[in-house]
Tab-separated table of C-alpha atoms and ligand atoms in Angstrom:
chain	number	residue	atom	x	y	z
I	946	UNK	CA	-23.948	-2.175	-13.919
I	947	UNK	CA	-27.043	-4.607	-13.698
I	948	UNK	CA	-29.164	-4.341	-10.492
I	949	UNK	CA	-29.669	-8.207	-10.396
I	950	UNK	CA	-27.136	-10.053	-11.785
I	951	UNK	CA	-28.923	-13.056	-11.493
I	952	UNK	CA	-31.237	-11.983	-14.527
I	953	UNK	CA	-28.052	-11.035	-16.573
I	954	UNK	CA	-25.775	-14.083	-16.412
I	955	UNK	CA	-26.210	-17.066	-18.853
I	956	UNK	CA	-27.324	-20.133	-16.508
I	957	UNK	CA	-24.842	-22.130	-19.110
I	958	UNK	CA	-22.185	-20.309	-17.137
I	959	UNK	CA	-23.610	-21.353	-13.593
I	960	UNK	CA	-21.379	-19.018	-11.582
I	961	UNK	CA	-21.057	-19.736	-7.907
I	962	UNK	CA	-24.498	-19.029	-6.049
I	963	UNK	CA	-22.891	-17.107	-3.078
I	964	UNK	CA	-21.112	-14.912	-5.378
I	965	UNK	CA	-24.359	-14.003	-6.925
I	966	UNK	CA	-25.638	-13.175	-3.721
I	967	UNK	CA	-23.205	-10.560	-2.980
I	968	UNK	CA	-24.648	-7.202	-2.827
I	969	UNK	CA	-22.346	-4.863	-4.606
I	970	UNK	CA	-20.102	-2.071	-2.841
I	971	UNK	CA	-21.383	1.144	-3.278
I	972	UNK	CA	-18.143	3.583	-3.410
I	973	UNK	CA	-18.400	7.127	-2.881
I	974	UNK	CA	-19.105	9.052	-5.816
I	975	UNK	CA	-16.049	10.195	-7.873
I	976	UNK	CA	-15.399	13.965	-8.336
I	977	UNK	CA	-15.249	13.429	-12.252
I	978	UNK	CA	-18.794	11.688	-12.048
I	979	UNK	CA	-20.642	14.645	-10.488
I	980	UNK	CA	-18.745	16.936	-12.631
I	981	UNK	CA	-20.043	14.853	-15.628
I	982	UNK	CA	-23.364	14.778	-14.251
I	983	UNK	CA	-24.202	18.175	-13.043
I	984	UNK	CA	-22.076	20.175	-15.629
I	985	UNK	CA	-19.720	21.518	-12.663
I	986	UNK	CA	-16.131	22.289	-12.980
I	987	UNK	CA	-13.955	19.409	-11.179
I	988	UNK	CA	-12.234	21.794	-8.898
I	989	UNK	CA	-15.538	23.424	-7.776
I	990	UNK	CA	-16.687	19.790	-5.925
I	991	UNK	CA	-16.174	19.392	-2.450
I	992	UNK	CA	-15.789	15.473	-2.113
I	993	UNK	CA	-16.236	14.283	1.703
I	994	UNK	CA	-17.456	10.848	0.848
I	995	UNK	CA	-14.808	8.335	0.878
I	996	UNK	CA	-12.699	9.271	4.268
I	997	UNK	CA	-9.802	10.574	2.195
I	998	UNK	CA	-7.143	12.983	3.436
I	999	UNK	CA	-8.043	16.427	2.628
I	1000	UNK	CA	-4.508	17.470	2.529
I	1001	UNK	CA	-3.774	15.085	0.005
I	1002	UNK	CA	-0.595	12.828	0.113
I	1003	UNK	CA	2.606	13.337	2.042
I	1004	UNK	CA	4.736	15.489	-0.102
I	1005	UNK	CA	7.842	13.133	0.748
I	1006	UNK	CA	5.741	10.303	-0.435
I	1007	UNK	CA	4.719	11.804	-3.709
I	1008	UNK	CA	8.508	12.570	-4.411
I	1009	UNK	CA	9.296	8.865	-3.629
I	1010	UNK	CA	6.495	7.836	-6.032
I	1011	UNK	CA	7.788	9.981	-8.698
I	1012	UNK	CA	11.191	8.825	-8.390
I	1013	UNK	CA	10.026	5.059	-8.494
I	1014	UNK	CA	8.601	5.468	-11.909
I	1015	UNK	CA	12.003	5.206	-13.243
I	1016	UNK	CA	12.160	1.528	-12.391
I	1017	UNK	CA	8.791	0.596	-13.818
I	1018	UNK	CA	10.210	-2.240	-15.881
I	1019	UNK	CA	11.182	-4.298	-12.932
I	1020	UNK	CA	8.686	-6.176	-10.784
I	1021	UNK	CA	8.352	-4.972	-7.162
I	1022	UNK	CA	10.523	-5.610	-4.247
I	1023	UNK	CA	8.790	-5.183	-0.827
I	1024	UNK	CA	11.803	-6.062	1.048
I	1025	UNK	CA	12.541	-2.237	2.146
I	1026	UNK	CA	8.791	-1.646	3.242
I	1027	UNK	CA	8.267	-4.855	5.080
I	1028	UNK	CA	11.755	-4.291	6.867
I	1029	UNK	CA	10.572	-0.550	7.723
I	1030	UNK	CA	7.282	-1.763	8.915
I	1031	UNK	CA	8.997	-4.447	11.146
I	1032	UNK	CA	11.242	-1.889	12.509
I	1033	UNK	CA	8.437	0.516	13.198
I	1034	UNK	CA	6.177	-1.890	15.048
I	1035	UNK	CA	8.829	-4.237	16.722
I	1036	UNK	CA	7.971	-7.562	14.905
I	1037	UNK	CA	9.944	-9.592	12.585
I	1038	UNK	CA	9.616	-9.418	8.850
I	1039	UNK	CA	7.816	-12.780	8.843
I	1040	UNK	CA	4.964	-11.417	10.979
I	1041	UNK	CA	3.890	-8.648	8.039
I	1042	UNK	CA	1.658	-9.474	5.339
I	1043	UNK	CA	1.275	-6.437	2.634
I	1044	UNK	CA	-1.986	-6.030	0.534
I	1045	UNK	CA	-3.143	-3.917	-2.000
I	1046	UNK	CA	-5.030	-1.718	-0.066
I	1047	UNK	CA	-5.970	-3.265	3.310
I	1048	UNK	CA	-9.017	-4.593	1.597
I	1049	UNK	CA	-6.543	-6.966	0.087
I	1050	UNK	CA	-5.325	-8.046	3.452
I	1051	UNK	CA	-9.073	-8.568	4.322
I	1052	UNK	CA	-9.636	-11.083	1.483
I	1053	UNK	CA	-6.363	-12.809	2.132
I	1054	UNK	CA	-7.686	-13.495	5.513
I	1055	UNK	CA	-10.903	-14.748	4.224
I	1056	UNK	CA	-9.226	-17.173	1.721
I	1057	UNK	CA	-7.249	-18.700	4.436
I	1058	UNK	CA	-9.882	-19.258	7.009
I	1059	UNK	CA	-13.348	-19.176	5.431
I	1060	UNK	CA	-15.050	-21.142	3.038
I	1061	UNK	CA	-18.804	-22.604	2.308
I	1062	UNK	CA	-18.636	-24.783	5.588
I	1063	UNK	CA	-17.522	-21.881	7.854
I	1064	UNK	CA	-18.831	-18.745	9.458
I	1065	UNK	CA	-17.576	-14.867	10.381
I	1066	UNK	CA	-18.816	-12.794	13.085
I	1067	UNK	CA	-19.680	-9.152	12.405
I	1068	UNK	CA	-21.401	-6.149	13.949
I	1069	UNK	CA	-24.415	-4.705	12.512
I	1070	UNK	CA	-22.958	-1.238	10.677
I	1071	UNK	CA	-19.650	-2.433	10.498
I	1072	UNK	CA	-17.265	-1.797	7.659
I	1073	UNK	CA	-19.483	-3.101	4.412
I	1074	UNK	CA	-16.478	-5.204	3.223
I	1075	UNK	CA	-16.347	-7.747	5.828
I	1076	UNK	CA	-19.656	-9.440	4.749
I	1077	UNK	CA	-18.138	-9.515	1.150
I	1078	UNK	CA	-14.997	-10.902	1.900
I	1079	UNK	CA	-16.835	-13.554	3.654
I	1080	UNK	CA	-19.182	-14.426	1.152
I	1081	UNK	CA	-16.798	-14.145	-1.466
I	1082	UNK	CA	-15.298	-17.434	-0.422
I	1083	UNK	CA	-18.730	-18.932	0.283
I	1084	UNK	CA	-18.731	-18.131	4.106
I	1085	UNK	CA	-21.565	-17.199	6.090
I	1086	UNK	CA	-21.891	-14.066	7.727
I	1087	UNK	CA	-23.217	-13.931	11.412
I	1088	UNK	CA	-24.262	-10.230	12.091
I	1089	UNK	CA	-24.782	-9.232	15.453
I	1090	UNK	CA	-27.187	-6.127	16.381
I	1091	UNK	CA	-24.898	-3.080	17.254
I	1092	UNK	CA	-24.943	-1.381	20.765
I	1093	UNK	CA	-25.054	2.373	20.356
I	1094	UNK	CA	-24.175	1.999	16.826
I	1095	UNK	CA	-21.015	0.102	18.124
I	1096	UNK	CA	-19.539	-3.330	18.365
I	1097	UNK	CA	-21.255	-5.228	21.312
I	1098	UNK	CA	-18.486	-7.616	22.171
I	1099	UNK	CA	-20.321	-9.661	24.723
I	1100	UNK	CA	-23.028	-10.463	22.002
I	1101	UNK	CA	-20.284	-11.032	19.492
I	1102	UNK	CA	-18.883	-13.424	21.712
I	1103	UNK	CA	-22.048	-15.257	22.293
I	1104	UNK	CA	-22.679	-15.369	18.465
I	1105	UNK	CA	-19.492	-17.600	17.778
I	1106	UNK	CA	-20.639	-21.196	16.635
I	1107	UNK	CA	-18.487	-24.216	16.359
I	1108	UNK	CA	-18.137	-23.384	12.597
I	1109	UNK	CA	-17.046	-19.884	12.988
I	1110	UNK	CA	-13.383	-19.128	11.891
I	1111	UNK	CA	-13.096	-15.267	11.775
I	1112	UNK	CA	-14.339	-12.165	13.669
I	1113	UNK	CA	-14.362	-9.017	12.158
I	1114	UNK	CA	-13.862	-6.035	14.254
I	1115	UNK	CA	-13.019	-2.179	13.020
I	1116	UNK	CA	-11.915	0.021	15.605
I	1117	UNK	CA	-12.713	2.753	15.061
I	1118	UNK	CA	-15.429	1.529	13.215
I	1119	UNK	CA	-16.450	2.919	9.789
I	1120	UNK	CA	-19.482	4.135	9.188
I	1121	UNK	CA	-20.308	4.861	12.427
I	1122	UNK	CA	-16.992	6.405	14.073
I	1123	UNK	CA	-17.561	4.192	17.327
I	1124	UNK	CA	-14.433	3.224	19.425
I	1125	UNK	CA	-13.647	0.217	21.719
I	1126	UNK	CA	-11.221	0.798	24.571
I	1127	UNK	CA	-8.117	-1.277	24.570
I	1128	UNK	CA	-8.999	-3.044	27.870
I	1129	UNK	CA	-12.249	-4.254	26.549
I	1130	UNK	CA	-10.361	-5.619	23.340
I	1131	UNK	CA	-7.990	-7.264	25.090
I	1132	UNK	CA	-10.447	-8.944	27.587
I	1133	UNK	CA	-12.679	-9.989	24.344
I	1134	UNK	CA	-9.099	-11.546	22.993
I	1135	UNK	CA	-8.696	-13.621	26.178
I	1136	UNK	CA	-12.340	-14.887	25.870
I	1137	UNK	CA	-12.490	-15.818	22.179
I	1138	UNK	CA	-11.526	-19.587	21.416
I	1139	UNK	CA	-8.072	-19.668	19.670
I	1140	UNK	CA	-9.554	-21.441	16.599
I	1141	UNK	CA	-11.348	-18.303	15.651
I	1142	UNK	CA	-8.811	-15.591	13.878
I	1143	UNK	CA	-9.653	-12.218	15.198
I	1144	UNK	CA	-9.272	-9.250	12.763
I	1145	UNK	CA	-8.658	-5.919	14.315
I	1146	UNK	CA	-8.982	-3.435	11.403
I	1147	UNK	CA	-7.398	-0.031	12.441
I	1148	UNK	CA	-7.849	1.871	9.573
I	1149	UNK	CA	-8.531	5.221	11.742
I	1150	UNK	CA	-6.171	4.270	14.369
I	1151	UNK	CA	-3.800	7.407	13.904
I	1152	UNK	CA	-6.736	9.841	14.581
I	1153	UNK	CA	-7.152	8.860	17.900
I	1154	UNK	CA	-6.460	11.524	20.547
I	1155	UNK	CA	-3.701	10.719	22.859
I	1156	UNK	CA	-5.932	9.481	25.635
I	1157	UNK	CA	-7.445	6.526	23.588
I	1158	UNK	CA	-4.398	5.486	21.930
I	1159	UNK	CA	-3.293	1.894	22.508
I	1160	UNK	CA	-0.946	-0.573	20.674
I	1161	UNK	CA	-2.636	-4.111	20.012
I	1162	UNK	CA	0.592	-5.287	18.084
I	1163	UNK	CA	2.519	-6.603	20.935
I	1164	UNK	CA	-0.979	-8.593	21.711
I	1165	UNK	CA	0.078	-10.659	18.769
I	1166	UNK	CA	2.532	-12.682	20.924
I	1167	UNK	CA	-0.006	-13.837	23.443
I	1168	UNK	CA	-2.855	-14.204	20.758
I	1169	UNK	CA	-1.627	-15.883	17.773
I	1170	UNK	CA	-4.998	-15.829	16.236
I	1171	UNK	CA	-4.955	-11.915	16.283
I	1172	UNK	CA	-4.474	-10.260	12.939
I	1173	UNK	CA	-4.158	-6.426	13.166
I	1174	UNK	CA	-4.944	-4.657	10.030
I	1175	UNK	CA	-3.576	-1.010	9.034
I	1176	UNK	CA	-3.747	0.802	5.939
I	1177	UNK	CA	-1.789	3.789	4.084
I	1178	UNK	CA	-5.184	5.092	2.631
I	1179	UNK	CA	-6.272	7.374	5.444
I	1180	UNK	CA	-4.088	9.746	7.544
I	1181	UNK	CA	-1.082	8.904	5.225
I	1182	UNK	CA	-3.238	10.201	2.219
I	1183	UNK	CA	-2.552	7.173	-0.009
I	1184	UNK	CA	-5.874	5.686	-1.010
I	1185	UNK	CA	-5.551	5.824	-4.521
I	1186	UNK	CA	-2.100	4.111	-4.502
I	1187	UNK	CA	-3.679	0.961	-2.678
I	1188	UNK	CA	-1.409	-0.195	-0.038
I	1189	UNK	CA	-1.965	-1.538	3.666
I	1190	UNK	CA	-0.554	-4.383	5.766
I	1191	UNK	CA	-1.681	-7.139	8.143
I	1192	UNK	CA	0.469	-7.703	11.383
I	1193	UNK	CA	0.184	-11.357	12.981
I	1194	UNK	CA	1.850	-14.178	14.130
I	1195	UNK	CA	4.506	-15.858	11.863
I	1196	UNK	CA	2.612	-18.953	10.882
I	1197	UNK	CA	-0.760	-16.777	9.969
I	1198	UNK	CA	1.374	-14.567	8.240
I	1199	UNK	CA	2.650	-17.390	6.205
I	1200	UNK	CA	-0.592	-18.755	5.019
I	1201	UNK	CA	-1.706	-15.348	3.894
I	1202	UNK	CA	1.579	-14.886	2.131
I	1203	UNK	CA	1.297	-18.173	0.354
I	1204	UNK	CA	-2.055	-16.902	-1.194
I	1205	UNK	CA	-0.948	-13.268	-1.605
I	1206	UNK	CA	-0.263	-12.627	-5.506
I	1207	UNK	CA	3.548	-12.285	-5.229
I	1208	UNK	CA	3.616	-8.836	-6.441
I	1209	UNK	CA	0.453	-7.267	-5.113
I	1210	UNK	CA	1.914	-3.957	-4.520
I	1211	UNK	CA	3.368	-1.996	-7.036
I	1212	UNK	CA	6.541	-0.134	-6.900
I	1213	UNK	CA	5.040	3.275	-6.660
I	1214	UNK	CA	2.760	2.709	-3.531
I	1215	UNK	CA	5.970	0.620	-1.984
I	1216	UNK	CA	8.363	3.785	-2.278
I	1217	UNK	CA	5.679	5.874	-1.394
I	1218	UNK	CA	4.836	4.145	1.869
I	1219	UNK	CA	8.446	4.135	3.054
I	1220	UNK	CA	8.720	7.702	2.914
I	1221	UNK	CA	5.246	8.438	4.370
I	1222	UNK	CA	6.028	6.506	7.381
I	1223	UNK	CA	8.895	9.073	8.361
I	1224	UNK	CA	6.878	12.202	7.195
I	1225	UNK	CA	5.766	13.004	10.893
I	1226	UNK	CA	4.946	16.670	9.994
I	1227	UNK	CA	2.517	15.606	7.347
I	1228	UNK	CA	1.166	13.252	10.041
I	1229	UNK	CA	0.865	15.848	12.596
I	1230	UNK	CA	-0.601	18.260	10.259
I	1231	UNK	CA	-3.445	15.854	9.093
I	1232	UNK	CA	-4.044	15.010	12.453
I	1233	UNK	CA	-4.465	18.475	13.645
I	1234	UNK	CA	-6.493	19.412	10.622
I	1235	UNK	CA	-9.113	16.517	11.507
I	1236	UNK	CA	-9.337	17.399	15.027
I	1237	UNK	CA	-9.971	21.129	14.347
I	1238	UNK	CA	-12.478	20.329	11.440
I	1239	UNK	CA	-14.165	17.593	13.485
I	1240	UNK	CA	-14.750	20.337	16.366
I	1241	UNK	CA	-16.116	22.908	13.522
I	1242	UNK	CA	-18.289	20.039	12.108
I	1243	UNK	CA	-19.849	19.152	15.547
I	1244	UNK	CA	-20.563	22.707	16.205
I	1245	UNK	CA	-22.269	23.179	12.817
I	1246	UNK	CA	-24.339	20.086	13.074
I	1247	UNK	CA	-25.293	21.079	16.768
I	1248	UNK	CA	-26.341	24.466	15.365
I	1249	UNK	CA	-28.393	22.772	12.518
I	1250	UNK	CA	-30.292	20.812	15.408
I	1251	UNK	CA	-28.931	17.560	13.572
I	1252	UNK	CA	-28.581	14.400	15.547
I	1253	UNK	CA	-24.776	12.703	14.900
I	1254	UNK	CA	-22.867	9.855	16.450
I	1255	UNK	CA	-19.606	11.051	18.077
I	1256	UNK	CA	-16.864	9.849	15.887
I	1257	UNK	CA	-13.339	8.678	16.700
I	1258	UNK	CA	-12.410	8.758	13.076
I	1259	UNK	CA	-11.981	11.393	10.032
I	1260	UNK	CA	-15.734	11.414	9.425
I	1261	UNK	CA	-18.817	11.791	10.939
I	1262	UNK	CA	-22.593	10.310	10.421
I	1263	UNK	CA	-25.218	12.351	11.116
I	1264	UNK	CA	-29.311	11.964	10.723
I	1265	UNK	CA	-30.321	13.801	7.637
I	1266	UNK	CA	-33.724	13.423	7.836
I	1267	UNK	CA	-36.927	11.627	9.522
I	1268	UNK	CA	-36.995	8.997	6.791
I	1269	UNK	CA	-34.998	7.758	3.522
I	1270	UNK	CA	-36.914	10.118	1.449
I	1271	UNK	CA	-35.983	13.035	3.385
I	1272	UNK	CA	-32.316	11.948	3.559
I	1273	UNK	CA	-32.322	11.437	-0.366
I	1274	UNK	CA	-33.721	15.230	-0.724
I	1275	UNK	CA	-30.881	16.223	1.573
I	1276	UNK	CA	-28.278	14.430	-0.401
I	1277	UNK	CA	-29.243	15.379	-3.797
I	1278	UNK	CA	-29.269	19.157	-2.839
I	1279	UNK	CA	-25.988	18.697	-1.255
I	1280	UNK	CA	-24.897	17.051	-4.565
I	1281	UNK	CA	-26.183	20.094	-6.651
I	1282	UNK	CA	-24.493	22.528	-4.688
I	1283	UNK	CA	-21.244	20.412	-5.684
I	1284	UNK	CA	-20.684	18.599	-2.319
I	1285	UNK	CA	-20.278	14.859	-2.318
I	1286	UNK	CA	-21.052	12.972	1.047
I	1287	UNK	CA	-22.212	9.136	1.506
I	1288	UNK	CA	-25.694	7.849	2.014
I	1289	UNK	CA	-25.685	4.848	4.414
I	1290	UNK	CA	-28.840	3.156	3.131
I	1291	UNK	CA	-26.442	0.350	1.892
I	1292	UNK	CA	-25.707	-0.177	5.911
I	1293	UNK	CA	-29.368	-0.098	6.879
I	1294	UNK	CA	-29.072	3.324	8.237
I	1295	UNK	CA	-31.427	5.087	5.512
I	1296	UNK	CA	-31.639	8.266	7.308
I	1297	UNK	CA	-28.005	9.032	7.803
I	1298	UNK	CA	-25.434	10.496	5.789
I	1299	UNK	CA	-21.831	10.202	6.614
I	1300	UNK	CA	-19.546	13.253	5.924
I	1301	UNK	CA	-15.510	12.828	5.771
I	1302	UNK	CA	-13.804	15.881	7.723
I	1303	UNK	CA	-12.198	18.171	5.146
I	1304	UNK	CA	-10.116	21.256	5.100
I	1305	UNK	CA	-11.404	24.450	7.171
I	1306	UNK	CA	-12.866	25.733	3.713
I	1307	UNK	CA	-14.222	22.531	2.540
I	1308	UNK	CA	-16.025	22.001	6.045
I	1309	UNK	CA	-17.339	25.529	5.982
I	1310	UNK	CA	-18.938	24.741	2.263
I	1311	UNK	CA	-20.214	21.606	3.365
I	1312	UNK	CA	-21.885	23.219	6.545
I	1313	UNK	CA	-23.275	26.073	4.234
I	1314	UNK	CA	-24.444	23.692	1.799
I	1315	UNK	CA	-26.237	21.575	4.298
I	1316	UNK	CA	-27.920	24.529	5.822
I	1317	UNK	CA	-29.104	25.647	2.429
I	1318	UNK	CA	-30.342	21.626	1.731
I	1319	UNK	CA	-32.399	21.659	4.857
I	1320	UNK	CA	-34.362	24.821	4.068
J	270	LIG	C1	-11.214	2.866	4.521
J	270	LIG	C2	-11.021	1.617	5.465
J	270	LIG	C3	-10.046	0.588	4.995
J	270	LIG	C4	-9.160	1.022	4.147
J	270	LIG	O1	-9.231	0.244	2.831
J	270	LIG	P1	-7.765	0.277	1.902
J	270	LIG	O2	-8.003	-0.948	1.319
J	270	LIG	O3	-6.742	0.158	2.632
J	270	LIG	O4	-8.021	1.418	1.167
J	270	LIG	C5	-10.182	-0.301	5.959
J	270	LIG	N1	-10.985	-0.201	6.934
J	270	LIG	C6	-11.687	0.123	7.255
J	270	LIG	C7	-12.853	0.012	8.160
J	270	LIG	C8	-11.935	1.338	6.442
J	270	LIG	O5	-12.919	2.434	6.600
C-alpha cells in the first residue's frame, strides 16, 4: 500500500481531501503473513495481536454457521437475531441496529451525525477507528488528552463545542485496557447536551469482573442520545464472521437503519450469533481462560520488571523499551520467535506493545519469547 496516497492518486480524480488525510488503520499481522515472511509453519505461530478469542469460536455457533451455508442463495433475514437481541437486552426490535462488525455500526453513527461542518470528541489513546470514522465523512476529531491512559470525562465534557455532535467512548478502552465505573458514565451522560450522540463502545464488556459489571442499555430510556455498541468479535470468538450491533432509542436506530446496507450481515454470521448468545458454557470458559491468563501474564511482566497498564479487557499493554527503537527491537525478536503482538506507535505510544491474553500454552510461550527478546 502506498505510504502517501496523495503522491499516488491522479489529481484529475480529485478525491476528497479529508479522505486523503486519513491515517490508514494498522491491523495485527496475520499468522499467514508472518509464516510467509519467516518461513515458519502456520501452526507454530502464536498470534496475540488482535484481541481474538484464543479458544476459537463457540462450537454451537460453528455448527449453526455451517448449517446456514445451505441457504446461501437467499438474501439474509436478520429478524431472528434482532428478536433474540431484543429479548436478551429487554428492548424493542426498533431499538437495535445490526452491523457488519461493530465497526460498521460506528460508521453508521458517523454517517448519521457528522459531516464537514461538525466535530466529534474522543480521548487520546482511544480506539483508532473513532478518528477514522469521523474523518471518513469529513468530520473533525477533537482529541482530549488522556488521564492515566484513560478517558478524562471532565475534560471531554469541557471540549464539547457548538458544532460537536458525537462523543466516542470505549469502556473498557482498547488499547489501554482502562475502565470507567458505571456511576461516572451515568453522571457524564446527564451533563452532555442532548444534541450530542454519546457512543458507548462496549466490545470488552463481557470480560469485566462481577464487581465492575453494569448494564448501560436501560439508560437509553433516559438518554435518547446514547448509543451502546456491542460485538460478537471478542468473547464470542466470531471476529472473522463480522457481526456487531448498536442499541439506542428507536428514532436514532431508525436513522441508522436507513443508511445501513439492507444486507450488511451475512447468513452465516446471523445464524452463528443466535447460537453464540445461548452458549453460556463457552462464554464462561472464555471468561475463565482470560482471567487465569491475565494473572499469569501480569505475574510474568512483573517478574521481567516491565511496566504495564492494569487492564479490564482480554489484552494488556506493556512498555517494551525506553524508546521506539528498543520497542521495535523487542517486537522483531518476538516475531522471529513466531510470536505476534501489536506495536502501538500508531497510538502515539511508541515504547509500548499490546498483547492479547491467550491460552495457558500461548501465554507461557509469549512470556518465554519475551524474556529471550529482552536479553
Ligand atoms: C475489537 C474492538 C471492536 C470490535 O470491532 P468489530 O468490528 O466488531 O470486530 C470495537 N471496539 C473496540 C474498542 C474494539 O477494541
